[in-house]
Amino acid sequence: MEPPPPDEGGEMMFVKVMTDEQIEILRKQISVYAAICEQLVDLHKSMTDLAAGGGVGGGLSNHHHHHHLYCDASSGGAHKISGRQRWNPTPKQLQILEQMFDQGIGTPSKQKIKEITLELCQHGQISETNVYNWFQNRRARSKRKQQQVGVMNKDESDVESQNQA
Amino acid sequence: MEPPPPDEGGEMMFVKVMTDEQIEILRKQISVYAAICEQLVDLHKSMTDLAAGGGVGGGLSNHHHHHHLYCDASSGGAHKISGRQRWNPTPKQLQILEQMFDQGIGTPSKQKIKEITLELCQHGQISETNVYNWFQNRRARSKRKQQQVGVMNKDESDVESQNQA
DNA sequence: AAGCTATGAATGAAGG
DNA sequence: CCTTCATTCATAGCTT
């Protein structure tokens, strides 16, 4: 890779400008990831087909990487030896959730929540409350994001005026 | 995915301008891919390593957290497009913020946020989200300091001594 | 250069 | 739904 840093660090940031080259790098990166994923999934499929029960059910949430050291005890001073309580969606779950969100499910009903939960449960531990909260938060966050844009460029969409009381 | 349109016409040269939101979306996409790849690789490793007594983990309660690696491709490295420059309050802005915080506005509602942002904007780049985050963090931090060991008194009002540009 | 601290930002969960 | 809190991630700058 050849990073061409224009090196604007140290100055004020006004607008983010990407050169064609930078965009191309990003595209390539995504492309590479997509290809790798595809191959891995394919490979994995054939392997499981051969193994026929390799005891991997739901084992996607098992990983231990040590790239960096800031897992949980880097800062803050408070060390949590007892595990976490907060649900953390796996990428697969996130993917599905985002997909559903994009499909325009504004308010998943109780029944819908159950279905979604059931499906996501196949990719990691999750509860209906988690799903409910996620959709609520996703929506709120999405809306809040709109409010901070507006100074820079204007595409052809997302021009919302919100009222405050 | 939003594939950037190819060269239009080819006569005029336009710069590509991305909003923070757009950049963030790209980041997220890459992040998802990275996480998926990582999990797949890991899964694969454990499967192929099955014969070699790969039952090292053993713990079923393995939780997954911090899938926040954005541009950590397999040793590809250095993919920071433009890097995220997080907002850094100018001393003047900090002074005003601290002042307001001390005046006891525990919860500056959105209207208030807008006003504050507008005022602080005269002293440097800032967005409403920055202000919102600042108050949230300030409050949380303040509370946390209190609920920690009260052995030593920490004067937190000397933060404005720092100089930034 | 490596590590630590302070702090901006992201997000799951709770309350109203 | 909207707002707020708590926890955590990620990083800039300082310290060693």
Coordinates of C-alpha atoms (C1' of nucleotides) in Angstrom, one line a residue:
Chain A
M1 CA 0.0 0.0 0.0
E2 CA 1.1 3.5 -0.6
P3 CA -0.4 6.0 1.7
P4 CA -0.2 9.5 0.4
P5 CA -0.6 11.6 3.5
P6 CA -1.3 15.1 2.7
D7 CA -0.6 15.7 6.3
E8 CA -3.0 18.2 7.4
G9 CA -2.5 17.2 11.0
G10 CA -2.0 20.1 13.3
E11 CA -4.3 22.5 11.5
M12 CA -8.0 23.1 12.0
M13 CA -10.3 20.7 10.4
F14 CA -13.0 22.2 8.2
V15 CA -14.0 19.8 5.5
K16 CA -12.9 16.3 4.8
V17 CA -11.6 16.0 1.4
M18 CA -10.8 12.7 -0.2
T19 CA -8.7 12.4 -3.2
D20 CA -9.4 9.9 -5.9
E21 CA -6.5 7.9 -4.7
Q22 CA -7.8 7.7 -1.2
I23 CA -11.2 6.7 -2.3
E24 CA -9.6 4.0 -4.5
I25 CA -7.7 2.7 -1.5
L26 CA -10.8 2.5 0.5
R27 CA -12.6 0.7 -2.3
K28 CA -9.8 -1.7 -2.7
Q29 CA -9.8 -2.4 1.0
I30 CA -13.4 -3.2 1.1
S31 CA -13.1 -5.2 -2.0
V32 CA -10.3 -7.3 -0.5
Y33 CA -12.3 -7.9 2.6
A34 CA -15.3 -8.9 0.6
A35 CA -13.3 -11.3 -1.4
I36 CA -11.7 -12.8 1.7
C37 CA -15.0 -13.2 3.4
E38 CA -16.5 -14.8 0.4
Q39 CA -13.6 -17.3 0.2
L40 CA -13.6 -18.1 3.8
V41 CA -17.3 -18.6 3.9
D42 CA -17.1 -20.9 0.9
L43 CA -14.2 -22.8 2.3
H44 CA -15.9 -23.1 5.7
K45 CA -19.0 -24.4 4.1
S46 CA -17.2 -27.1 2.3
M47 CA -15.4 -28.1 5.4
T48 CA -18.5 -28.3 7.5
D49 CA -20.1 -30.3 4.8
L50 CA -17.2 -32.7 5.0
A51 CA -17.0 -32.8 8.8
A52 CA -20.8 -33.0 9.2
G53 CA -21.0 -31.8 12.8
G54 CA -17.7 -30.3 13.8
G55 CA -19.2 -29.0 17.0
V56 CA -19.1 -25.4 15.9
G57 CA -22.6 -24.4 16.5
G58 CA -22.7 -20.8 17.5
G59 CA -19.0 -20.8 18.1
L60 CA -18.6 -17.6 16.2
S61 CA -18.4 -15.6 19.3
N62 CA -15.2 -17.2 20.4
H63 CA -12.2 -15.2 19.6
H64 CA -9.2 -13.9 21.5
H65 CA -7.0 -11.6 19.7
H66 CA -4.1 -9.7 21.2
H67 CA -3.3 -7.1 18.8
H68 CA -3.4 -4.4 21.4
L69 CA -3.4 -4.5 25.1
Y70 CA -6.2 -2.3 25.9
C71 CA -8.8 -5.0 26.3
D72 CA -10.3 -4.0 29.6
A73 CA -7.8 -2.8 32.1
S74 CA -6.1 0.0 30.3
S75 CA -7.6 3.1 31.8
G76 CA -10.3 4.1 34.2
G77 CA -8.7 2.5 37.2
A78 CA -11.7 0.3 37.8
H79 CA -10.9 -3.3 37.0
K80 CA -13.8 -5.5 36.2
I81 CA -12.9 -9.1 36.9
S82 CA -16.4 -10.3 36.9
G83 CA -17.6 -10.5 33.3
R84 CA -19.6 -7.9 31.6
Q85 CA -23.3 -7.6 31.7
R86 CA -23.9 -5.5 28.7
W87 CA -24.8 -7.2 25.5
N88 CA -22.4 -6.8 22.7
P89 CA -23.7 -7.7 19.3
T90 CA -21.6 -9.9 17.1
P91 CA -20.8 -8.6 13.7
K92 CA -23.1 -11.1 12.2
Q93 CA -25.9 -9.9 14.4
L94 CA -25.1 -6.4 13.6
Q95 CA -25.1 -7.1 10.0
I96 CA -28.6 -8.6 10.2
L97 CA -29.9 -5.9 12.3
E98 CA -28.6 -3.2 10.0
Q99 CA -30.1 -5.0 7.1
M100 CA -33.5 -5.0 8.7
F101 CA -33.2 -1.5 9.8
D102 CA -32.4 -0.5 6.2
Q103 CA -35.4 -2.4 5.0
G104 CA -37.5 0.1 6.7
I105 CA -38.7 -1.6 9.8
G106 CA -39.5 1.5 11.8
T107 CA -41.2 -0.1 14.7
P108 CA -40.8 -3.8 15.0
S109 CA -43.8 -5.1 16.9
K110 CA -43.6 -7.4 19.8
Q111 CA -44.1 -10.4 17.5
K112 CA -41.5 -9.1 15.1
I113 CA -39.0 -8.7 17.9
K114 CA -39.5 -12.3 18.9
E115 CA -38.8 -13.4 15.4
I116 CA -35.7 -11.3 15.1
T117 CA -34.4 -12.4 18.4
L118 CA -34.9 -16.0 17.5
E119 CA -33.0 -15.6 14.4
L120 CA -30.2 -13.6 15.9
C121 CA -30.0 -16.1 18.7
Q122 CA -28.4 -18.4 16.2
H123 CA -25.4 -16.0 16.0
G124 CA -24.9 -15.4 19.6
Q125 CA -26.6 -14.8 22.9
I126 CA -29.2 -12.2 22.7
S127 CA -32.5 -11.3 24.3
E128 CA -35.6 -9.6 23.1
T129 CA -34.8 -6.6 25.2
N130 CA -31.5 -6.3 23.4
V131 CA -33.2 -6.2 20.0
Y132 CA -35.8 -3.8 21.2
N133 CA -33.2 -1.5 22.6
W134 CA -31.1 -1.7 19.6
F135 CA -33.8 -0.6 17.3
Q136 CA -34.8 2.3 19.6
N137 CA -31.2 3.4 19.8
R138 CA -30.5 3.0 16.2
R139 CA -33.4 5.2 15.2
A140 CA -32.6 7.9 17.7
R141 CA -29.0 7.9 16.7
S142 CA -29.9 8.1 13.1
K143 CA -32.0 11.1 13.7
R144 CA -29.4 12.8 15.8
K145 CA -26.8 12.3 13.2
Q146 CA -28.8 14.5 10.9
Q147 CA -28.6 17.4 13.1
Q148 CA -24.9 17.8 13.0
V149 CA -24.5 17.7 9.3
G150 CA -25.6 20.7 7.3
V151 CA -22.6 23.0 7.4
M152 CA -20.6 21.2 4.8
N153 CA -21.8 19.8 1.6
K154 CA -25.4 19.3 0.7
D155 CA -26.3 16.2 -1.2
E156 CA -29.7 15.8 -2.5
S157 CA -31.2 14.3 0.6
D158 CA -31.3 14.5 4.3
V159 CA -32.3 18.1 4.8
E160 CA -34.4 17.9 7.9
S161 CA -35.6 20.7 10.1
Q162 CA -36.2 19.7 13.6
N163 CA -38.1 21.6 16.2
Q164 CA -37.0 22.1 19.7
A165 CA -39.1 23.1 22.5
Chain B
M1 CA -22.3 0.7 -0.6
E2 CA -22.1 3.9 -2.4
P3 CA -19.7 3.5 -5.3
P4 CA -18.2 6.8 -6.2
P5 CA -19.3 7.8 -9.6
P6 CA -16.7 7.6 -12.3
D7 CA -15.3 10.7 -13.9
E8 CA -18.0 12.9 -15.2
G9 CA -17.2 14.4 -18.5
G10 CA -13.6 14.6 -17.7
E11 CA -13.2 18.3 -18.2
M12 CA -13.8 19.8 -14.9
M13 CA -12.0 18.5 -11.8
F14 CA -14.1 18.1 -8.8
V15 CA -12.9 17.3 -5.3
K16 CA -14.6 14.6 -3.4
V17 CA -15.9 15.9 -0.2
M18 CA -17.2 13.5 2.4
T19 CA -19.1 14.3 5.5
D20 CA -18.1 12.8 8.8
E21 CA -21.1 10.7 8.6
Q22 CA -20.2 9.3 5.2
I23 CA -16.7 8.5 6.4
E24 CA -18.1 6.9 9.5
I25 CA -20.3 4.7 7.4
L26 CA -17.4 3.6 5.4
R27 CA -15.5 2.9 8.5
K28 CA -18.3 0.8 9.9
Q29 CA -18.5 -1.2 6.7
I30 CA -14.8 -2.0 6.8
S31 CA -15.1 -2.7 10.5
V32 CA -17.8 -5.3 9.9
Y33 CA -15.8 -6.9 7.2
A34 CA -12.7 -7.0 9.4
A35 CA -14.6 -8.6 12.2
I36 CA -16.2 -11.2 10.0
C37 CA -12.9 -12.1 8.5
E38 CA -11.3 -12.3 11.9
Q39 CA -14.0 -14.6 13.2
L40 CA -13.9 -16.7 10.2
V41 CA -10.2 -17.1 10.3
D42 CA -10.4 -17.9 14.0
L43 CA -13.1 -20.4 13.4
H44 CA -11.1 -21.9 10.7
K45 CA -8.1 -22.1 12.8
S46 CA -9.9 -23.9 15.6
M47 CA -11.4 -26.3 13.2
T48 CA -8.2 -27.3 11.5
D49 CA -6.6 -27.3 14.9
L50 CA -9.1 -29.7 16.3
A51 CA -6.9 -32.7 15.9
A52 CA -4.1 -31.0 17.9
G53 CA -6.2 -30.7 21.0
G54 CA -7.5 -27.3 20.4
G55 CA -9.8 -27.3 23.4
V56 CA -7.7 -24.7 25.1
G57 CA -10.5 -22.2 25.5
G58 CA -12.9 -24.4 27.2
G59 CA -14.8 -21.5 28.7
L60 CA -18.2 -21.3 27.2
S61 CA -18.7 -17.9 28.7
N62 CA -16.3 -16.3 26.3
H63 CA -17.7 -13.0 25.5
H64 CA -16.9 -11.0 22.5
H65 CA -16.1 -7.4 22.8
H66 CA -14.3 -4.6 21.2
H67 CA -14.7 -5.4 17.5
H68 CA -13.6 -1.9 16.9
L69 CA -10.7 -2.6 14.7
Y70 CA -11.3 -0.6 11.7
C71 CA -8.4 -0.8 9.3
D72 CA -6.6 -3.7 10.6
A73 CA -6.4 -5.9 7.5
S74 CA -4.1 -8.8 7.6
S75 CA -0.8 -6.9 7.9
G76 CA -1.9 -4.6 5.2
G77 CA -1.7 -1.8 7.6
A78 CA -1.9 1.9 7.2
H79 CA -5.3 2.5 5.9
K80 CA -6.1 5.7 7.8
I81 CA -7.8 7.6 5.0
S82 CA -7.8 10.9 6.6
G83 CA -7.8 9.8 10.2
R84 CA -10.4 11.0 12.5
Q85 CA -9.5 14.2 14.0
R86 CA -11.5 14.5 17.1
W87 CA -12.6 17.8 18.3
N88 CA -10.2 19.5 20.6
P89 CA -11.7 22.4 22.5
T90 CA -9.8 25.6 22.4
P91 CA -9.0 27.1 25.8
K92 CA -11.6 29.8 25.2
Q93 CA -14.2 27.2 24.4
L94 CA -13.2 25.2 27.4
Q95 CA -13.4 28.2 29.6
I96 CA -16.9 28.9 28.5
L97 CA -18.0 25.3 28.8
E98 CA -16.6 25.0 32.3
Q99 CA -18.3 28.2 33.3
M100 CA -21.6 27.0 32.1
F101 CA -21.1 23.7 33.8
D102 CA -20.4 25.4 37.0
Q103 CA -23.5 27.5 36.7
G104 CA -25.4 24.3 37.2
I105 CA -26.9 23.5 33.9
G106 CA -26.9 19.8 34.5
T107 CA -28.9 19.1 31.4
P108 CA -28.6 21.5 28.6
S109 CA -31.6 20.7 26.4
K110 CA -31.2 20.7 22.7
Q111 CA -32.2 24.3 22.4
K112 CA -29.6 25.2 24.9
I113 CA -27.0 23.1 23.0
K114 CA -27.7 25.0 19.9
E115 CA -27.1 28.3 21.6
I116 CA -24.0 27.1 23.2
T117 CA -22.7 25.7 20.0
L118 CA -23.4 28.9 18.2
E119 CA -21.5 30.9 20.8
L120 CA -18.6 28.6 20.9
C121 CA -18.5 28.5 17.2
Q122 CA -17.1 32.0 17.3
H123 CA -14.0 30.7 19.0
G124 CA -13.3 27.7 16.8
Q125 CA -14.8 24.8 14.9
I126 CA -17.4 23.0 17.0
S127 CA -20.6 21.1 16.5
E128 CA -23.6 20.5 18.6
T129 CA -22.6 16.9 19.1
N130 CA -19.3 18.1 20.5
V131 CA -21.1 20.2 23.0
Y132 CA -23.5 17.4 23.9
N133 CA -20.7 15.0 24.3
W134 CA -18.7 17.4 26.4
F135 CA -21.5 17.9 28.9
Q136 CA -22.2 14.2 29.1
N137 CA -18.6 13.4 29.7
R138 CA -18.1 16.2 32.1
R139 CA -21.0 15.1 34.2
A140 CA -20.1 11.5 34.1
R141 CA -16.5 12.2 35.0
S142 CA -17.5 14.5 37.8
K143 CA -19.8 11.9 39.3
R144 CA -17.3 9.2 39.0
K145 CA -14.6 11.2 40.7
Q146 CA -17.0 11.6 43.6
Q147 CA -18.0 8.1 44.0
Q148 CA -14.5 6.9 44.0
V149 CA -12.3 6.9 47.0
G150 CA -12.7 10.1 48.8
V151 CA -9.3 10.0 50.3
M152 CA -7.8 12.7 48.3
N153 CA -9.3 15.9 47.1
K154 CA -8.8 16.5 43.5
D155 CA -9.4 19.9 42.1
E156 CA -10.7 19.4 38.7
S157 CA -11.0 23.1 37.8
D158 CA -7.5 23.4 36.6
V159 CA -8.1 21.8 33.3
E160 CA -8.4 25.1 31.6
S161 CA -4.7 25.7 32.1
Q162 CA -3.9 23.6 29.1
N163 CA -3.2 25.4 25.9
Q164 CA -4.2 24.1 22.6
A165 CA -4.3 25.6 19.1
Chain C
dA1 C1' 10.1 5.0 21.8
dA2 C1' 6.9 3.1 25.0
dG3 C1' 3.4 3.7 28.4
dC4 C1' 0.1 6.4 30.9
dT5 C1' -3.5 9.9 31.5
dA6 C1' -7.1 12.6 30.0
dT7 C1' -10.8 13.0 27.3
dG8 C1' -13.8 12.9 22.9
dA9 C1' -16.9 9.7 21.0
dA10 C1' -19.9 5.4 20.6
dT11 C1' -23.4 2.7 22.4
dG12 C1' -26.3 -0.5 25.3
dA13 C1' -29.6 0.2 28.8
dA14 C1' -32.9 2.7 31.8
dG15 C1' -36.3 6.2 32.8
dG16 C1' -40.0 9.3 31.8
Chain D
dC1 C1' -40.5 7.8 21.4
dC2 C1' -37.1 10.9 23.7
dT3 C1' -33.7 11.9 27.0
dT4 C1' -30.1 10.5 30.2
dC5 C1' -26.8 7.5 32.3
dA6 C1' -23.0 4.2 32.6
dT7 C1' -19.5 1.9 30.4
dT8 C1' -16.2 1.4 27.1
dC9 C1' -13.4 2.3 23.0
dA10 C1' -9.8 5.1 20.8
dT11 C1' -6.7 8.7 20.6
dA12 C1' -3.9 13.1 21.6
dG13 C1' -0.6 14.7 24.4
dC14 C1' 2.4 14.2 28.3
dT15 C1' 5.6 11.5 31.1
dT16 C1' 9.4 8.4 31.7

